[in-house]
Coordinates of C-alpha atoms in Angstrom, one line a residue:
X833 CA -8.0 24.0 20.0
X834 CA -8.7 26.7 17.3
X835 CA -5.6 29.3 16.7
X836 CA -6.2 33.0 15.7
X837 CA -8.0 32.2 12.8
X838 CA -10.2 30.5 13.9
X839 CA -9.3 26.8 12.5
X840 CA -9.4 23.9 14.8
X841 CA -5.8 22.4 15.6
X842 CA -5.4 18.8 16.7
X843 CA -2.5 18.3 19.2
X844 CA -1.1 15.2 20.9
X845 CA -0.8 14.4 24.5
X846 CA 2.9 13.5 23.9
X847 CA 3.0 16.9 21.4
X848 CA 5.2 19.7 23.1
X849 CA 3.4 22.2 21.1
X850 CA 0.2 20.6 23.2
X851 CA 1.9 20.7 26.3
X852 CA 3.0 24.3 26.8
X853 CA 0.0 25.5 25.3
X854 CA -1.9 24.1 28.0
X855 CA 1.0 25.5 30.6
X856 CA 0.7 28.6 29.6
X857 CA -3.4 28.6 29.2
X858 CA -3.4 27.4 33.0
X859 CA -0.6 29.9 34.1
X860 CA -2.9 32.9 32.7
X861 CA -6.0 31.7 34.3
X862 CA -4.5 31.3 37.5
X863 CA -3.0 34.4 37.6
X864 CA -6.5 36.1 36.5
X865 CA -4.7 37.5 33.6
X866 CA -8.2 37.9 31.1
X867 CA -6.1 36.9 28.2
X868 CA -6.6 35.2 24.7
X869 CA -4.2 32.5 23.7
X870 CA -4.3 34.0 20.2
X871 CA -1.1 35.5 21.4
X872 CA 0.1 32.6 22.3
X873 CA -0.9 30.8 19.1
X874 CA -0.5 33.3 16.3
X875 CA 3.4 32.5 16.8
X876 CA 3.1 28.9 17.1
X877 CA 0.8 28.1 14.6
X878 CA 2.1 25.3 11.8
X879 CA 3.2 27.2 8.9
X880 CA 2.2 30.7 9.4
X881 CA 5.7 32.0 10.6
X882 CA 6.9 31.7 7.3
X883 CA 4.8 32.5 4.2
X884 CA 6.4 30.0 1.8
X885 CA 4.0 28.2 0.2
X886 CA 3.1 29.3 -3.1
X887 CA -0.8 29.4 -3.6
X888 CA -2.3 27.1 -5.9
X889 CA -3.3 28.8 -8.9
X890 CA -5.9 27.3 -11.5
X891 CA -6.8 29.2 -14.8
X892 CA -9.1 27.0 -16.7
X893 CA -9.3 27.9 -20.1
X894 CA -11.9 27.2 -22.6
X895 CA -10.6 23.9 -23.4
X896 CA -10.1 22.6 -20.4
X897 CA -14.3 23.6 -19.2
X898 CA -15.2 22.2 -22.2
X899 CA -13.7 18.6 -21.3
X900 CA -16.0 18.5 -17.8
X901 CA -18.8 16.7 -17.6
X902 CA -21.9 18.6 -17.8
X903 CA -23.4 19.3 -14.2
X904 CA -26.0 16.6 -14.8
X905 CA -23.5 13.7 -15.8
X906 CA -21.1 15.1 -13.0
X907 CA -23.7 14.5 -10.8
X908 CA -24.9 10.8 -12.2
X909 CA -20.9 10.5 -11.7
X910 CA -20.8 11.2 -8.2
X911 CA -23.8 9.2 -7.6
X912 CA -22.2 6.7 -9.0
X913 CA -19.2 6.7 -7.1
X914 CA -21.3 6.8 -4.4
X915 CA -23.5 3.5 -4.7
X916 CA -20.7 1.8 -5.9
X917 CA -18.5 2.4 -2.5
X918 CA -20.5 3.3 0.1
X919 CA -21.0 3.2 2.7
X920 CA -17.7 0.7 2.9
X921 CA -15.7 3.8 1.9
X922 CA -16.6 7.8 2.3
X923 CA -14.8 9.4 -0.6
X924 CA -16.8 12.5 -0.1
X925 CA -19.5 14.2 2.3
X926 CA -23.0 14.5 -0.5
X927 CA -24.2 17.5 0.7
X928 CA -21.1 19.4 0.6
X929 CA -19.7 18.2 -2.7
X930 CA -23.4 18.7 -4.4
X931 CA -23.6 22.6 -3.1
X932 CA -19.6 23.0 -4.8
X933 CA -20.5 21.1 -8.2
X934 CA -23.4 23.9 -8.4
X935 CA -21.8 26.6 -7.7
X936 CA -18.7 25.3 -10.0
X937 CA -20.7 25.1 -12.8
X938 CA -22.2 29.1 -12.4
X939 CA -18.6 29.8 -13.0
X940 CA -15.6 27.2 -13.4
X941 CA -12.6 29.1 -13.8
X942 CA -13.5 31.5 -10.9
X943 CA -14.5 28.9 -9.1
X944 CA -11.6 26.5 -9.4
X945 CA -9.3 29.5 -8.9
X946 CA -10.8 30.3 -5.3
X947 CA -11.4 26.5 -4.5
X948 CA -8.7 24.8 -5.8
X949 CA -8.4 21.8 -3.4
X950 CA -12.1 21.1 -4.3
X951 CA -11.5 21.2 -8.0
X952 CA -8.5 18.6 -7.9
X953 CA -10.8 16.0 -5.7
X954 CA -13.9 17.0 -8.1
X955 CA -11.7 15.6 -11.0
X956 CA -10.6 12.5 -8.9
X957 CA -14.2 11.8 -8.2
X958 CA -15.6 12.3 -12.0
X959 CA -13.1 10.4 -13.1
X960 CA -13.9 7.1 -10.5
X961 CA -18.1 7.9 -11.3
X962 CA -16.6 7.9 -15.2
X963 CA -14.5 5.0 -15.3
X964 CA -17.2 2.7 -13.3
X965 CA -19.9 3.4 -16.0
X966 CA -17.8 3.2 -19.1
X967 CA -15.6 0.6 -20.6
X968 CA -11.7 1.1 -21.0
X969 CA -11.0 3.0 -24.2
X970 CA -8.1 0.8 -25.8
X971 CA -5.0 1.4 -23.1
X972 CA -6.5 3.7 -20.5
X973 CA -9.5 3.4 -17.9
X974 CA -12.7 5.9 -19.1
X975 CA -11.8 8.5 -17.1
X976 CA -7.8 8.5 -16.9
X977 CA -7.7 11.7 -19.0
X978 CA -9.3 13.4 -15.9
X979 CA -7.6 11.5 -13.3
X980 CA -4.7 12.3 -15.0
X981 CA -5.1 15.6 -15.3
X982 CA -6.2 15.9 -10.9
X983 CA -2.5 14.3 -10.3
X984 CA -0.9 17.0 -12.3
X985 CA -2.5 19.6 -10.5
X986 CA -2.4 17.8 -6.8
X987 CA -0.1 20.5 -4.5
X988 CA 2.1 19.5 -1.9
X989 CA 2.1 18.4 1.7
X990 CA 2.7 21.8 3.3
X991 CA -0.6 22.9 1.0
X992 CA -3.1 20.0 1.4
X993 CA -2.6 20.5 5.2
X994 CA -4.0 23.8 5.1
X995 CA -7.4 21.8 4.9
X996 CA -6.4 18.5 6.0
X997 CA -10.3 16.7 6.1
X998 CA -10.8 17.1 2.6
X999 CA -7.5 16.7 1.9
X1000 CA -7.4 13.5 3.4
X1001 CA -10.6 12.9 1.5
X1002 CA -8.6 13.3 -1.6
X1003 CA -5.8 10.9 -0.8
X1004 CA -8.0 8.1 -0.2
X1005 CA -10.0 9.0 -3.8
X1006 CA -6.8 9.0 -5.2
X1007 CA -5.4 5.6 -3.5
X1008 CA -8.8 3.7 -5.1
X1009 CA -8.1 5.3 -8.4
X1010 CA -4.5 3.9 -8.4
X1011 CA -5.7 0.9 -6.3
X1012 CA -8.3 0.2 -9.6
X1013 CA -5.8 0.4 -12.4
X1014 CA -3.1 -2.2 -10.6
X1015 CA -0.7 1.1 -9.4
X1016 CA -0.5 -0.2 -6.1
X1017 CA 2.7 0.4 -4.7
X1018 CA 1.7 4.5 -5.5
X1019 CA -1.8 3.3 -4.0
X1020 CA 0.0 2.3 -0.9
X1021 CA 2.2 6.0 -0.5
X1022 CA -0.8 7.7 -0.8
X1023 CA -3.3 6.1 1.2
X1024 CA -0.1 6.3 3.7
X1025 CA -0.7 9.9 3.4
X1026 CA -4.2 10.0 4.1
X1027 CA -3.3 8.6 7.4
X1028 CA -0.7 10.8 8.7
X1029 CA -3.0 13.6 7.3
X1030 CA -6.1 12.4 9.9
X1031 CA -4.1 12.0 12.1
X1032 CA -2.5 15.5 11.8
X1033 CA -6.3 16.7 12.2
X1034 CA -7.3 14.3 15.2
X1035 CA -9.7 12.1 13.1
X1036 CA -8.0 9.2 14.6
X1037 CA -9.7 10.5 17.8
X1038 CA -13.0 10.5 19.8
X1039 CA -13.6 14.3 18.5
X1040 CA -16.5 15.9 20.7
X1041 CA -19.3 17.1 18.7
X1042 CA -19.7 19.7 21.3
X1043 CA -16.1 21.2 20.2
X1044 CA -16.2 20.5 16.5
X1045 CA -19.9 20.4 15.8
X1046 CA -21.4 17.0 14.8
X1047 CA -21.7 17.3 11.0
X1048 CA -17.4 17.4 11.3
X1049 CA -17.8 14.8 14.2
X1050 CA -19.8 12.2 12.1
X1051 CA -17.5 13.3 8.6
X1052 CA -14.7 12.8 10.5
X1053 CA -15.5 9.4 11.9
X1054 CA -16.5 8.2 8.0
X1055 CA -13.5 9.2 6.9
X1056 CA -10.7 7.9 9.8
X1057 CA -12.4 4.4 9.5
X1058 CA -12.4 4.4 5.4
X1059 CA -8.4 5.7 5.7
X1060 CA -8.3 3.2 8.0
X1061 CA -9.6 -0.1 5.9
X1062 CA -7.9 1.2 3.0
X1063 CA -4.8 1.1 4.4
X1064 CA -5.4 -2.2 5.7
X1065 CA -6.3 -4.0 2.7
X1066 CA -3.3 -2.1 0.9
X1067 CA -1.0 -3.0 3.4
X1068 CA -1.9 -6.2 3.4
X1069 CA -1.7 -6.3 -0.2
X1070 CA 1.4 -5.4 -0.4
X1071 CA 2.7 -7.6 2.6
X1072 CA 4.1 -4.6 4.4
X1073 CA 3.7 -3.7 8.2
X1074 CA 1.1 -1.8 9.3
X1075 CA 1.1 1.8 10.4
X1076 CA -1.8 2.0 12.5
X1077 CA -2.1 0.8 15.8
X1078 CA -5.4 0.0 17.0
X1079 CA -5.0 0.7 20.8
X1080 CA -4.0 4.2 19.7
X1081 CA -7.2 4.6 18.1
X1082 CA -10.4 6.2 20.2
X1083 CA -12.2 7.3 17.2
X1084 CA -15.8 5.6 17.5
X1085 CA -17.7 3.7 14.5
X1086 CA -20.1 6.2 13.4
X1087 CA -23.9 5.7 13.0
X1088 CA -25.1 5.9 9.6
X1089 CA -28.8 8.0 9.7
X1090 CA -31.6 6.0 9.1
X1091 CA -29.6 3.1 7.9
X1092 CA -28.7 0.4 10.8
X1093 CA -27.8 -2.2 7.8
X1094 CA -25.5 0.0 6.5
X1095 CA -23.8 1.2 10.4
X1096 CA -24.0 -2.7 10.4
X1097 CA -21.9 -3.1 7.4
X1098 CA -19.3 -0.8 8.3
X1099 CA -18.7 -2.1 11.3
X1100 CA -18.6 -5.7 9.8
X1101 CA -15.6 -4.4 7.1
X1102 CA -13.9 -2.4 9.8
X1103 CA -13.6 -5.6 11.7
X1104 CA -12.5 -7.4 8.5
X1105 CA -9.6 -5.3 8.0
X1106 CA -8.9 -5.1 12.2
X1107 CA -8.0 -8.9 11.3
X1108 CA -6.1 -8.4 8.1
X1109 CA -3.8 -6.5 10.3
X1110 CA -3.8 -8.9 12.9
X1111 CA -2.8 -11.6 10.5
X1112 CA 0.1 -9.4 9.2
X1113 CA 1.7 -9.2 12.3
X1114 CA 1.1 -12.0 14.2
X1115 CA 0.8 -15.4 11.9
X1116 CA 3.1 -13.5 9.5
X1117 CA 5.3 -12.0 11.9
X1118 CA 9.3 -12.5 12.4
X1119 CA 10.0 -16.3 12.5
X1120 CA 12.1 -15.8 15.5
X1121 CA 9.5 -14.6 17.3
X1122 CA 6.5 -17.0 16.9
X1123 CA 8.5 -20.4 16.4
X1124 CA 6.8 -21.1 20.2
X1125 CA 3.2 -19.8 19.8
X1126 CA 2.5 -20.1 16.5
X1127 CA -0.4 -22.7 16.8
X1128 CA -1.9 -20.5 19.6
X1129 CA -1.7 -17.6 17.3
X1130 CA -3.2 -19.8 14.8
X1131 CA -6.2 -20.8 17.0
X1132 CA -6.6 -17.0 18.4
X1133 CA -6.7 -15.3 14.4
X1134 CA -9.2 -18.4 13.8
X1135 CA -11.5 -17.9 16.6
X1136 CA -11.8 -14.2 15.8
X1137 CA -12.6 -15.0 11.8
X1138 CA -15.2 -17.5 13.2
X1139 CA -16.7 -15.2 15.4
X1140 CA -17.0 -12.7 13.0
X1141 CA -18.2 -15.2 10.7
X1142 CA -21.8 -16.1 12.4
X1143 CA -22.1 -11.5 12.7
X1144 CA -21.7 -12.0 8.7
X1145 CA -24.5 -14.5 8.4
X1146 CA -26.8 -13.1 10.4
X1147 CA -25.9 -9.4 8.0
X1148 CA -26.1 -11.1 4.8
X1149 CA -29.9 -12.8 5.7
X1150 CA -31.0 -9.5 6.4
X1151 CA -30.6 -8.4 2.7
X1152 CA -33.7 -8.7 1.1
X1153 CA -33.4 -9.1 -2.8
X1154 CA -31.5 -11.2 -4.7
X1155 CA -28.1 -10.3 -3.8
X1156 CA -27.0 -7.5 -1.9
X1157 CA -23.2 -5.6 -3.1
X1158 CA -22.8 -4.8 0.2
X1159 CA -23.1 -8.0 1.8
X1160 CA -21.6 -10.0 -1.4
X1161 CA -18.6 -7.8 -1.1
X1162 CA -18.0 -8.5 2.6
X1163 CA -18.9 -12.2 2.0
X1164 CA -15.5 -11.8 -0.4
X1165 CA -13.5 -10.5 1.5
X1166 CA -14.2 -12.8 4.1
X1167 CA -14.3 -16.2 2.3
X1168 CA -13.1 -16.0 -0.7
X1169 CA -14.8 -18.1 -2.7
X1170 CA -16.4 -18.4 -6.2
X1171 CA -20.5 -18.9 -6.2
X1172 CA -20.5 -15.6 -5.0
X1173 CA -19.1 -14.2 -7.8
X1174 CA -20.7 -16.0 -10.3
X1175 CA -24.4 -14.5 -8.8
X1176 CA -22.8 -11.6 -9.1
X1177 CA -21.9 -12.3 -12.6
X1178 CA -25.2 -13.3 -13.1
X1179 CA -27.0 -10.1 -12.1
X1180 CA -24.6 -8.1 -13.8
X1181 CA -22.9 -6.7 -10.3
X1182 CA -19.6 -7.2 -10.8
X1183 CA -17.3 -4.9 -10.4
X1184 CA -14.9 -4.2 -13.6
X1185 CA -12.9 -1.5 -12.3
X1186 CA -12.9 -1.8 -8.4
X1187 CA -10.4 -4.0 -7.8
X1188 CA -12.3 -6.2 -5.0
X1189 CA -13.7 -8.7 -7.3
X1190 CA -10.7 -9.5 -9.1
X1191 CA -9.0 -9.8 -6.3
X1192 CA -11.5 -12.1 -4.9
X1193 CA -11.4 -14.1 -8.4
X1194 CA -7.2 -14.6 -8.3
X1195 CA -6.6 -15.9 -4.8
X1196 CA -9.4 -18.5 -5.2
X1197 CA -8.2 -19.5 -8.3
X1198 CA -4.6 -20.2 -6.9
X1199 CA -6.1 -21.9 -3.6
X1200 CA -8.4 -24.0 -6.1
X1201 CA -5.8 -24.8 -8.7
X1202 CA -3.4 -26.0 -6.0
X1203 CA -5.8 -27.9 -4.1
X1204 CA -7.1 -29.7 -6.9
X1205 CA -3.6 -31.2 -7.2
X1206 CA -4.6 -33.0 -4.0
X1207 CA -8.0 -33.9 -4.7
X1208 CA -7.8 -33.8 -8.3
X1209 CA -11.3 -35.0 -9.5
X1210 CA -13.3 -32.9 -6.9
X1211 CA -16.7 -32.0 -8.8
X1212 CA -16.8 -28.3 -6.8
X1213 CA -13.2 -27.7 -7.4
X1214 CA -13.4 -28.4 -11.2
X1215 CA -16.8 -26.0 -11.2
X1216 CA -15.0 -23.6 -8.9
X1217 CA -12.4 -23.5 -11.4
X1218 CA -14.7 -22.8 -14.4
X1219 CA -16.5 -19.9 -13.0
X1220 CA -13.6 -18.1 -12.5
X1221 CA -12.7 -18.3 -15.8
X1222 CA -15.9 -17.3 -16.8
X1223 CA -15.4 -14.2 -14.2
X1224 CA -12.2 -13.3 -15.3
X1225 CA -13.7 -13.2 -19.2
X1226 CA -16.7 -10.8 -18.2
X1227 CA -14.1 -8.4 -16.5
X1228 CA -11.9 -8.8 -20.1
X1229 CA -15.2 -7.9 -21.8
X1230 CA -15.6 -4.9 -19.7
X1231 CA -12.1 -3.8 -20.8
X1232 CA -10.2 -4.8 -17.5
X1233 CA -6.8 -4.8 -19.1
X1234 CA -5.6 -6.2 -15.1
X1235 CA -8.4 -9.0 -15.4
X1236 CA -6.1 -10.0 -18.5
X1237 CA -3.1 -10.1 -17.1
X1238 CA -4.4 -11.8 -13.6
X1239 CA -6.2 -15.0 -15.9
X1240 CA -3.0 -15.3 -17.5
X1241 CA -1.4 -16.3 -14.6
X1242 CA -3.9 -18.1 -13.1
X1243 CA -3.8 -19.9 -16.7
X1244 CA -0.2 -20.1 -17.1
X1245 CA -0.3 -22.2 -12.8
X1246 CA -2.6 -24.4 -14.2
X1247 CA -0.4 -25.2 -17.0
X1248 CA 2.7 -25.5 -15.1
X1249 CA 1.1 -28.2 -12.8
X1250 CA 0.0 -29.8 -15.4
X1251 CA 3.0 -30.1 -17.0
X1252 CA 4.7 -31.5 -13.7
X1253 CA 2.1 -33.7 -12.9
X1254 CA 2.7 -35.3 -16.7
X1255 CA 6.4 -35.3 -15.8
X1256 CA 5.9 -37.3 -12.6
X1257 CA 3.8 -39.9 -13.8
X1258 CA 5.7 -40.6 -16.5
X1259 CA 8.4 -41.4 -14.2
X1260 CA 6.7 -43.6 -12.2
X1261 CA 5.4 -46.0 -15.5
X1262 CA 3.9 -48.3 -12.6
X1263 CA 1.8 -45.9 -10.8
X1264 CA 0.7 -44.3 -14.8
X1265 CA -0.6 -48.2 -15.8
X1266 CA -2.2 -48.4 -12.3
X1267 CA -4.7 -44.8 -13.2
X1268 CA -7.8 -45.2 -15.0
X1269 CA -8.1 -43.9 -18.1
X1270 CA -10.5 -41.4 -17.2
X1271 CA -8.3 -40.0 -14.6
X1272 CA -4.9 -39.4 -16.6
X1273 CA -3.1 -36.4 -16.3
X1274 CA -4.7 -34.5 -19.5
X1275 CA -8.7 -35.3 -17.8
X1276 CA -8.5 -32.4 -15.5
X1277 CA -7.2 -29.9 -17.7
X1278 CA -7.6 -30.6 -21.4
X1279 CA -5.1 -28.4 -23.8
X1280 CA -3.6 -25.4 -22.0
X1281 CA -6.1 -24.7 -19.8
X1282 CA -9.6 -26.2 -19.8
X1283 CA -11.9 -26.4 -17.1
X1284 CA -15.9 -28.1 -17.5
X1285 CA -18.7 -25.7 -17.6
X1286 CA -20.4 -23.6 -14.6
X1287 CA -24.0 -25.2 -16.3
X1288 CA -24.3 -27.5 -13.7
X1289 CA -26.0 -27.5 -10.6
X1290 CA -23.7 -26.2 -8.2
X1291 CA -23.9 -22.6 -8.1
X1292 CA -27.6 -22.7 -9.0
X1293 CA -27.9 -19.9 -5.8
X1294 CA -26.0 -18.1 -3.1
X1295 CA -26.9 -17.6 0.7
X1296 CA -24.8 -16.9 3.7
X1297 CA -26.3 -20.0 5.1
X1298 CA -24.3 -22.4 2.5
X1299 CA -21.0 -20.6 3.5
X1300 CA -18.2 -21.8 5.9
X1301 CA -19.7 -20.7 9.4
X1302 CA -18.3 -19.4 12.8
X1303 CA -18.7 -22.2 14.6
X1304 CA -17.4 -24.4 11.9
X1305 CA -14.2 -22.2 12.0
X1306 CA -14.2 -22.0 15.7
X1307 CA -14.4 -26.0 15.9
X1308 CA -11.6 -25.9 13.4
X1309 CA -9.3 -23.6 15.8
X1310 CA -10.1 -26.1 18.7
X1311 CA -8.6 -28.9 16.5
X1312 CA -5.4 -27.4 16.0
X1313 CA -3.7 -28.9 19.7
X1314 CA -2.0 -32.0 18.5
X1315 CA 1.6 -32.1 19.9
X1316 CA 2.9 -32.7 16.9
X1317 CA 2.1 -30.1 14.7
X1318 CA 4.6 -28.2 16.8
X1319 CA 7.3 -30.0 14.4
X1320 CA 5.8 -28.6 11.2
X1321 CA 7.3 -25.0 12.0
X1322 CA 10.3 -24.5 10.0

């Protein structure tokens, strides 16, 4: 609906606002009262009864406009942004955010001081493009000093929902930025926010381009579905519960223009995180609660990741080059697993201040460390091992201060294992005489932590044909029926 002003209102079927808004529309048609609901409205509308907000005021001085990018790097920055998340995330809308940046730069303080909102998400945005180009300058991330500088200006709730699309369009910018520099839990509050604040708006719904016009429409959709997968991933992340349901969700996938790879890659990531938050509450759910099913919760979540699985392949053999971003980053997410970080290593595509890759890079590690305990002389494990390291080193050189900190624990596993392997046979001086010497308990990792060179063979290329497939996944599921496994729930 759109109040007195003009501005389109979202409200709920369960929303009592919604409901005698409705009443009363019907009661004055039926009546053949010829009257506008703006009467109606102007006394309901959210936050107009009481004018106690204070307005955002921005006064840049010369100082501060001398710290902004010039309009041509602010662009390269936005571009940059841009190929480096899209079109798995929509931070911004292009067109919109290009005609601002111009007129910003005719006159920034005015400017800024009538379009506040934009200014704050302008800064979050320089300050991704900035910090995805340029190294880490000693402590701090390229372009904290303007990301900094966006939080200290960011207004309220009762503000940001006087524009709640780009609003939400700055929470999710923000969420990354946070996301990229290992703030998480603050990552997590505020991609919350960009949630409830779609939501507030109706993004979560099947908006009608006849009612809101299809440039908001097709905006819209973008933006629910990157809220959404953001939220996801953080959620799962930080092992919490989710907060979206998806059977209260109508909102379609949108179609990218002239781009069915990239409507195909959104709808493959979109999927992805659909099953991260299946995962969350269903194989990790309560104890109580899946004691009986849990191996036909098992099988389900398996079958849909091998389903999904065989929709990847046939996405990632449509890229034509020698890796794709796009397909490479949904292969991560999806398997897990090193060669594909190594090609992108390679080609110089990895990511050093997304957070994706490293990710990526620290699970396998502690799958592969702990697996190797169990087949300890495994030639891929061993490799596996050694281009991680070498993928956690080119994210150190690139001044990832988090990549530091994540191979130090991946280091500090290996040496721990180690250390109790060496403890164990020792105690066993029978089984210790009985090993060859090649496979004693200092072969597999030499000193602290050393792992044999990625030179090899092994990862000489990548292709979604040589990954784990559906059907290999599905037959996997089908395997898991054996009576006994019932008795390894705890």
């Amino acid at each position: 609906m759109s109040d007195y002003s003009g501005r389109l209102r979202y409200l709920g079927h369960t929303s009592t606002w919604s409901f005698s808004y409705q009443v009363l529309q019907m009661a004055s048609q039926s009546t053949g009262i010829n009257t506008s609901p703006a009467s109606f409205t102007q006394s309901h509308v959210d936050g107009q009864l009481y004018n106690i907000i204070p307005e955002l005021q921005l006064r840049l001085d010369t100082v501060e406009i001398s710290n902004l990018p010039a309009l041509e790097l602010a662009l390269y920055y936005a571009q940059t942004t841009k190929f480096r998340t899209y079109p798995l995330y929509h931070l911004f809308e292009g067109t919109d955010f290009s005609q601002n940046l111009h007129c910003f730069h005719q006159d920034p303080s005015e400017y800024a001081l009538t379009h506040g909102l934009w200014y704050v998400h302008y800064l979050v945005i320089m300050a991704l493009g900035k910090s995805l180009l340029g190294k880490q300058a000693g402590m701090r991330p390229a372009g904290s000093e303007l990301f900094s500088r966006a939080l200290n200006l960011l207004p309220d709730a009762a503000y940001l929902s006087r524009d709640p699309v780009r609003a939400t369009e700055l929470f999710c910018s923000v969420a990354l930025y946070l996301h990229c520099v290992d703030h998480r839990v603050a990552a997590h509050s505020y991609i919350g926010q960009a949630v409830r604040m779609a939501q507030s708006h109706g993004l979560h719904t099947d908006m009608p381009p006849a009612l809101v016009g299809d440039r908001l429409a097709q905006h819209g959709r973008l933006l629910w579905w990157t809220a959404y997968t953001l939220d996801r991933r953080l959620s799962s992340l930080m092992g919490t519960p989710n907060t979206i349901h998806n059977e209260d969700i109508s909102a379609p996938l949108p179609r990218i223009p002239d781009s069915d790879l990239h409507s195909a890659a959104l709808s493959i990531h979109v999927k992805l995180a659909k099953i991260l938050g299946s995962i969350s509450i269903t194989v990790y759910g309560p104890k109580e609660k899946l004691k009986d099913t849990f191996l036909s919760t098992i099988r389900r979540t398996l079958k849909c990741i091998g389903e999904l699985g065989d929709e990847l392949a046939s996405f990632s053999s449509r890229s034509i080059g020698e890796i794709s971003r796009v397909a490479a980053h949904l292969n991560l997410q999806y398997n897990q697993i090193a060669n594909i970080l190594l090609q992108l290593k390679k080609f110089n595509l990895l990511d050093d201040f997304l957070p994706f890759d490293l990710e990526t890079a620290y699970s396998a590690a502690f799958v592969l460390i702990m697996s190797s305990e169990i087949e300890a002389k495994h030639p891929l494990h061993e490799a596996s091992l050694a281009a991680l390291l070498d993928v956690f080193d080119a994210m150190v050189a690139g001044g990832n201060l988090v990549a530091s900190s994540r191979k130090a624990e991946v280091e500090e596993l290996a040496y721990s294992l180690r250390k109790q392997f060496c403890q164990n046979t020792n105690d066993d001086t029978t089984s210790a005489r009985a090993l060859p010497s090649d496979e004693g308990p200092d072969a597999r990792l030499g000193g602290q932590f050393s792992l044999p060179s990625t030179s090899g063979s092994l990862f000489e290329g990548w292709s979604p044909e040589n990954l784990y497939t559906g059907s290999r996944i599905e037959g996997l599921a089908d395997s898991l029926t054996m009576e006994e496994l019932n008795d390894l729930w705890v």
